[in-house]
mmCIF file with all atom_site columns, C-alpha atoms in Angstrom:
data_model
loop_
_atom_site.group_PDB
_atom_site.id
_atom_site.type_symbol
_atom_site.label_atom_id
_atom_site.label_alt_id
_atom_site.label_comp_id
_atom_site.label_asym_id
_atom_site.label_entity_id
_atom_site.label_seq_id
_atom_site.pdbx_PDB_ins_code
_atom_site.Cartn_x
_atom_site.Cartn_y
_atom_site.Cartn_z
_atom_site.occupancy
_atom_site.B_iso_or_equiv
_atom_site.pdbx_formal_charge
_atom_site.auth_seq_id
_atom_site.auth_comp_id
_atom_site.auth_asym_id
_atom_site.auth_atom_id
_atom_site.pdbx_PDB_model_num
ATOM 1   C CA . MET A 1 1   ? 0.000  0.000  0.000   1.00 48.00 ? 1   MET A CA 1
ATOM 2   C CA . SER A 1 2   ? 1.469  3.348  -0.953  1.00 49.00 ? 2   SER A CA 1
ATOM 3   C CA . THR A 1 3   ? 1.616  6.326  1.361   1.00 64.00 ? 3   THR A CA 1
ATOM 4   C CA . ARG A 1 4   ? 0.555  9.814  0.369   1.00 73.00 ? 4   ARG A CA 1
ATOM 5   C CA . ARG A 1 5   ? 3.440  11.687 -1.225  1.00 74.00 ? 5   ARG A CA 1
ATOM 6   C CA . ALA A 1 6   ? 4.095  15.393 -0.927  1.00 76.00 ? 6   ALA A CA 1
ATOM 7   C CA . ARG A 1 7   ? 2.994  17.558 -3.819  1.00 78.00 ? 7   ARG A CA 1
ATOM 8   C CA . GLY A 1 8   ? 5.472  17.132 -6.684  1.00 82.00 ? 8   GLY A CA 1
ATOM 9   C CA . ALA A 1 9   ? 7.268  14.216 -5.017  1.00 86.00 ? 9   ALA A CA 1
ATOM 10  C CA . LEU A 1 10  ? 6.160  11.593 -7.547  1.00 91.00 ? 10  LEU A CA 1
ATOM 11  C CA . LYS A 1 11  ? 7.243  13.846 -10.411 1.00 91.00 ? 11  LYS A CA 1
ATOM 12  C CA . ALA A 1 12  ? 10.655 14.312 -8.799  1.00 88.00 ? 12  ALA A CA 1
ATOM 13  C CA . GLU A 1 13  ? 10.990 10.588 -8.078  1.00 90.00 ? 13  GLU A CA 1
ATOM 14  C CA . LEU A 1 14  ? 10.104 9.617  -11.643 1.00 93.00 ? 14  LEU A CA 1
ATOM 15  C CA . GLU A 1 15  ? 12.538 12.185 -13.050 1.00 91.00 ? 15  GLU A CA 1
ATOM 16  C CA . ALA A 1 16  ? 15.292 10.877 -10.740 1.00 88.00 ? 16  ALA A CA 1
ATOM 17  C CA . ARG A 1 17  ? 14.645 7.268  -11.771 1.00 91.00 ? 17  ARG A CA 1
ATOM 18  C CA . LEU A 1 18  ? 14.700 8.204  -15.464 1.00 92.00 ? 18  LEU A CA 1
ATOM 19  C CA . THR A 1 19  ? 17.894 10.204 -14.908 1.00 87.00 ? 19  THR A CA 1
ATOM 20  C CA . ARG A 1 20  ? 19.644 7.204  -13.340 1.00 86.00 ? 20  ARG A CA 1
ATOM 21  C CA . ALA A 1 21  ? 18.315 4.724  -15.901 1.00 89.00 ? 21  ALA A CA 1
ATOM 22  C CA . ALA A 1 22  ? 20.703 3.213  -18.426 1.00 89.00 ? 22  ALA A CA 1
ATOM 23  C CA . GLY A 1 23  ? 18.034 3.621  -21.115 1.00 91.00 ? 23  GLY A CA 1
ATOM 24  C CA . PRO A 1 24  ? 14.319 4.134  -21.647 1.00 94.00 ? 24  PRO A CA 1
ATOM 25  C CA . MET A 1 25  ? 11.957 2.660  -19.062 1.00 95.00 ? 25  MET A CA 1
ATOM 26  C CA . THR A 1 26  ? 8.386  1.453  -19.376 1.00 95.00 ? 26  THR A CA 1
ATOM 27  C CA . ALA A 1 27  ? 5.741  2.579  -16.905 1.00 94.00 ? 27  ALA A CA 1
ATOM 28  C CA . ARG A 1 28  ? 5.818  -0.996 -15.569 1.00 94.00 ? 28  ARG A CA 1
ATOM 29  C CA . ASP A 1 29  ? 9.607  -0.717 -14.992 1.00 95.00 ? 29  ASP A CA 1
ATOM 30  C CA . LEU A 1 30  ? 9.093  2.550  -13.158 1.00 96.00 ? 30  LEU A CA 1
ATOM 31  C CA . HIS A 1 31  ? 6.236  1.102  -11.093 1.00 96.00 ? 31  HIS A CA 1
ATOM 32  C CA . GLU A 1 32  ? 8.352  -1.904 -10.079 1.00 95.00 ? 32  GLU A CA 1
ATOM 33  C CA . SER A 1 33  ? 11.298 0.350  -9.162  1.00 94.00 ? 33  SER A CA 1
ATOM 34  C CA . PHE A 1 34  ? 9.273  1.696  -6.203  1.00 92.00 ? 34  PHE A CA 1
ATOM 35  C CA . GLY A 1 35  ? 9.017  -1.731 -4.601  1.00 91.00 ? 35  GLY A CA 1
ATOM 36  C CA . ALA A 1 36  ? 6.443  -2.013 -1.812  1.00 90.00 ? 36  ALA A CA 1
ATOM 37  C CA . ASP A 1 37  ? 5.773  1.760  -1.834  1.00 86.00 ? 37  ASP A CA 1
ATOM 38  C CA . ALA A 1 38  ? 4.675  1.854  -5.470  1.00 91.00 ? 38  ALA A CA 1
ATOM 39  C CA . PRO A 1 39  ? 2.097  4.472  -6.419  1.00 93.00 ? 39  PRO A CA 1
ATOM 40  C CA . PRO A 1 40  ? -0.844 3.372  -8.584  1.00 94.00 ? 40  PRO A CA 1
ATOM 41  C CA . MET A 1 41  ? 0.019  2.800  -12.248 1.00 95.00 ? 41  MET A CA 1
ATOM 42  C CA . THR A 1 42  ? -2.572 5.427  -13.191 1.00 95.00 ? 42  THR A CA 1
ATOM 43  C CA . SER A 1 43  ? -0.644 8.019  -11.174 1.00 95.00 ? 43  SER A CA 1
ATOM 44  C CA . ILE A 1 44  ? 2.610  7.055  -12.894 1.00 96.00 ? 44  ILE A CA 1
ATOM 45  C CA . PHE A 1 45  ? 0.998  7.339  -16.340 1.00 95.00 ? 45  PHE A CA 1
ATOM 46  C CA . THR A 1 46  ? -0.596 10.690 -15.435 1.00 95.00 ? 46  THR A CA 1
ATOM 47  C CA . VAL A 1 47  ? 2.703  12.188 -14.260 1.00 95.00 ? 47  VAL A CA 1
ATOM 48  C CA . LEU A 1 48  ? 4.619  10.757 -17.238 1.00 96.00 ? 48  LEU A CA 1
ATOM 49  C CA . GLU A 1 49  ? 2.071  12.285 -19.628 1.00 95.00 ? 49  GLU A CA 1
ATOM 50  C CA . ARG A 1 50  ? 2.378  15.662 -17.891 1.00 94.00 ? 50  ARG A CA 1
ATOM 51  C CA . LEU A 1 51  ? 6.166  15.438 -18.130 1.00 93.00 ? 51  LEU A CA 1
ATOM 52  C CA . ARG A 1 52  ? 5.863  14.538 -21.823 1.00 93.00 ? 52  ARG A CA 1
ATOM 53  C CA . THR A 1 53  ? 3.549  17.474 -22.465 1.00 92.00 ? 53  THR A CA 1
ATOM 54  C CA . ALA A 1 54  ? 6.016  19.770 -20.683 1.00 89.00 ? 54  ALA A CA 1
ATOM 55  C CA . GLY A 1 55  ? 8.839  18.485 -22.895 1.00 89.00 ? 55  GLY A CA 1
ATOM 56  C CA . THR A 1 56  ? 10.729 16.878 -19.999 1.00 89.00 ? 56  THR A CA 1
ATOM 57  C CA . VAL A 1 57  ? 10.122 13.274 -21.054 1.00 93.00 ? 57  VAL A CA 1
ATOM 58  C CA . HIS A 1 58  ? 10.206 11.603 -24.452 1.00 94.00 ? 58  HIS A CA 1
ATOM 59  C CA . ARG A 1 59  ? 7.752  8.773  -25.157 1.00 95.00 ? 59  ARG A CA 1
ATOM 60  C CA . ALA A 1 60  ? 8.332  6.114  -27.794 1.00 95.00 ? 60  ALA A CA 1
ATOM 61  C CA . THR A 1 61  ? 7.061  2.652  -28.595 1.00 95.00 ? 61  THR A CA 1
ATOM 62  C CA . GLY A 1 62  ? 9.634  0.049  -27.609 1.00 91.00 ? 62  GLY A CA 1
ATOM 63  C CA . PRO A 1 63  ? 10.504 -3.181 -29.422 1.00 91.00 ? 63  PRO A CA 1
ATOM 64  C CA . ASP A 1 64  ? 7.865  -5.120 -27.443 1.00 90.00 ? 64  ASP A CA 1
ATOM 65  C CA . GLY A 1 65  ? 5.154  -2.588 -28.273 1.00 93.00 ? 65  GLY A CA 1
ATOM 66  C CA . GLU A 1 66  ? 5.143  -1.046 -24.775 1.00 93.00 ? 66  GLU A CA 1
ATOM 67  C CA . LEU A 1 67  ? 5.525  2.689  -24.319 1.00 95.00 ? 67  LEU A CA 1
ATOM 68  C CA . GLU A 1 68  ? 9.010  3.625  -23.149 1.00 96.00 ? 68  GLU A CA 1
ATOM 69  C CA . PHE A 1 69  ? 9.943  6.865  -21.466 1.00 96.00 ? 69  PHE A CA 1
ATOM 70  C CA . SER A 1 70  ? 13.263 8.667  -21.286 1.00 94.00 ? 70  SER A CA 1
ATOM 71  C CA . LEU A 1 71  ? 14.308 12.001 -19.888 1.00 90.00 ? 71  LEU A CA 1
ATOM 72  C CA . VAL A 1 72  ? 14.913 14.735 -22.438 1.00 89.00 ? 72  VAL A CA 1
ATOM 73  C CA . ARG A 1 73  ? 18.441 15.971 -21.904 1.00 76.00 ? 73  ARG A CA 1
ATOM 74  C CA . THR A 1 74  ? 18.993 19.705 -21.650 1.00 69.00 ? 74  THR A CA 1
ATOM 75  C CA . ASP A 1 75  ? 22.081 21.843 -21.646 1.00 75.00 ? 75  ASP A CA 1
ATOM 76  C CA . PRO A 1 76  ? 23.753 22.559 -18.250 1.00 81.00 ? 76  PRO A CA 1
ATOM 77  C CA . PRO A 1 77  ? 22.710 26.231 -17.892 1.00 82.00 ? 77  PRO A CA 1
ATOM 78  C CA . GLN A 1 78  ? 19.063 25.387 -18.618 1.00 77.00 ? 78  GLN A CA 1
ATOM 79  C CA . THR A 1 79  ? 19.145 22.467 -16.163 1.00 80.00 ? 79  THR A CA 1
ATOM 80  C CA . ALA A 1 80  ? 20.796 24.588 -13.476 1.00 84.00 ? 80  ALA A CA 1
ATOM 81  C CA . GLN A 1 81  ? 18.180 27.322 -13.914 1.00 83.00 ? 81  GLN A CA 1
ATOM 82  C CA . ALA A 1 82  ? 15.327 24.807 -13.622 1.00 82.00 ? 82  ALA A CA 1
ATOM 83  C CA . MET A 1 83  ? 16.874 23.304 -10.473 1.00 86.00 ? 83  MET A CA 1
ATOM 84  C CA . LEU A 1 84  ? 17.288 26.747 -8.922  1.00 88.00 ? 84  LEU A CA 1
ATOM 85  C CA . GLU A 1 85  ? 13.698 27.713 -9.753  1.00 87.00 ? 85  GLU A CA 1
ATOM 86  C CA . GLN A 1 86  ? 12.397 24.553 -8.081  1.00 87.00 ? 86  GLN A CA 1
ATOM 87  C CA . LEU A 1 87  ? 14.561 25.174 -5.017  1.00 89.00 ? 87  LEU A CA 1
ATOM 88  C CA . LEU A 1 88  ? 13.328 28.751 -4.710  1.00 90.00 ? 88  LEU A CA 1
ATOM 89  C CA . ARG A 1 89  ? 9.712  27.490 -4.731  1.00 89.00 ? 89  ARG A CA 1
ATOM 90  C CA . SER A 1 90  ? 10.359 25.109 -1.825  1.00 89.00 ? 90  SER A CA 1
ATOM 91  C CA . ASP A 1 91  ? 9.077  25.866 1.655   1.00 92.00 ? 91  ASP A CA 1
ATOM 92  C CA . ASP A 1 92  ? 11.903 23.702 3.053   1.00 92.00 ? 92  ASP A CA 1
ATOM 93  C CA . ARG A 1 93  ? 15.042 24.387 1.048   1.00 92.00 ? 93  ARG A CA 1
ATOM 94  C CA . THR A 1 94  ? 17.283 22.425 3.418   1.00 93.00 ? 94  THR A CA 1
ATOM 95  C CA . GLY A 1 95  ? 14.964 19.425 3.155   1.00 91.00 ? 95  GLY A CA 1
ATOM 96  C CA . ALA A 1 96  ? 14.802 19.734 -0.615  1.00 90.00 ? 96  ALA A CA 1
ATOM 97  C CA . LEU A 1 97  ? 18.584 19.920 -0.919  1.00 91.00 ? 97  LEU A CA 1
ATOM 98  C CA . SER A 1 98  ? 19.001 16.981 1.428   1.00 91.00 ? 98  SER A CA 1
ATOM 99  C CA . ARG A 1 99  ? 16.531 14.859 -0.520  1.00 88.00 ? 99  ARG A CA 1
ATOM 100 C CA . PHE A 1 100 ? 18.139 15.858 -3.805  1.00 87.00 ? 100 PHE A CA 1
ATOM 101 C CA . ALA A 1 101 ? 21.624 14.967 -2.564  1.00 88.00 ? 101 ALA A CA 1
ATOM 102 C CA . GLY A 1 102 ? 20.325 11.676 -1.189  1.00 86.00 ? 102 GLY A CA 1
ATOM 103 C CA . SER A 1 103 ? 18.849 10.736 -4.558  1.00 84.00 ? 103 SER A CA 1
ATOM 104 C CA . LEU A 1 104 ? 22.134 11.164 -6.419  1.00 84.00 ? 104 LEU A CA 1
ATOM 105 C CA . GLY A 1 105 ? 24.216 8.257  -7.579  1.00 82.00 ? 105 GLY A CA 1
ATOM 106 C CA . ALA A 1 106 ? 27.858 8.055  -6.520  1.00 84.00 ? 106 ALA A CA 1
ATOM 107 C CA . ASP A 1 107 ? 29.210 9.723  -9.681  1.00 84.00 ? 107 ASP A CA 1
ATOM 108 C CA . ASP A 1 108 ? 26.751 12.617 -9.504  1.00 86.00 ? 108 ASP A CA 1
ATOM 109 C CA . ALA A 1 109 ? 27.369 13.084 -5.763  1.00 87.00 ? 109 ALA A CA 1
ATOM 110 C CA . ALA A 1 110 ? 31.107 13.251 -6.416  1.00 89.00 ? 110 ALA A CA 1
ATOM 111 C CA . ALA A 1 111 ? 30.574 15.807 -9.196  1.00 89.00 ? 111 ALA A CA 1
ATOM 112 C CA . LEU A 1 112 ? 28.414 17.912 -6.863  1.00 91.00 ? 112 LEU A CA 1
ATOM 113 C CA . ARG A 1 113 ? 31.087 17.745 -4.137  1.00 92.00 ? 113 ARG A CA 1
ATOM 114 C CA . ARG A 1 114 ? 33.740 18.904 -6.619  1.00 92.00 ? 114 ARG A CA 1
ATOM 115 C CA . ALA A 1 115 ? 31.526 21.782 -7.791  1.00 91.00 ? 115 ALA A CA 1
ATOM 116 C CA . LEU A 1 116 ? 30.923 22.907 -4.196  1.00 91.00 ? 116 LEU A CA 1
ATOM 117 C CA . GLU A 1 117 ? 34.628 22.694 -3.394  1.00 91.00 ? 117 GLU A CA 1
ATOM 118 C CA . GLU A 1 118 ? 35.464 24.753 -6.501  1.00 91.00 ? 118 GLU A CA 1
ATOM 119 C CA . ARG A 1 119 ? 32.938 27.382 -5.436  1.00 87.00 ? 119 ARG A CA 1
ATOM 120 C CA . GLN A 1 120 ? 34.592 27.709 -1.999  1.00 86.00 ? 120 GLN A CA 1
ATOM 121 C CA . ARG A 1 121 ? 38.027 28.432 -3.486  1.00 80.00 ? 121 ARG A CA 1
#
């Protein structure tokens, strides 16, 4: 049984999973990636369609006929601006940063550490 997520949390979780994915994922793949705390498939499809409409996600038919989703890659300045805008909208910036950092893979976390160290110099 899934618990109620904070507003925008499912969107952020789906984007993070697609970011870390080695390739396109089906809605079923995404659903299974949540394990026991999986949201309803209808919620996953709804958010994926909103992300597609916003131009954040690309949808294609895979080799097995299932819809596959992948994150649309953007250039670094555009990505940084979008991240900053989301952070500025947060009521809990420390919590948002903590959750973001906790969702990073090892390579991305190391890159973030290097960027922060460069900024302090």
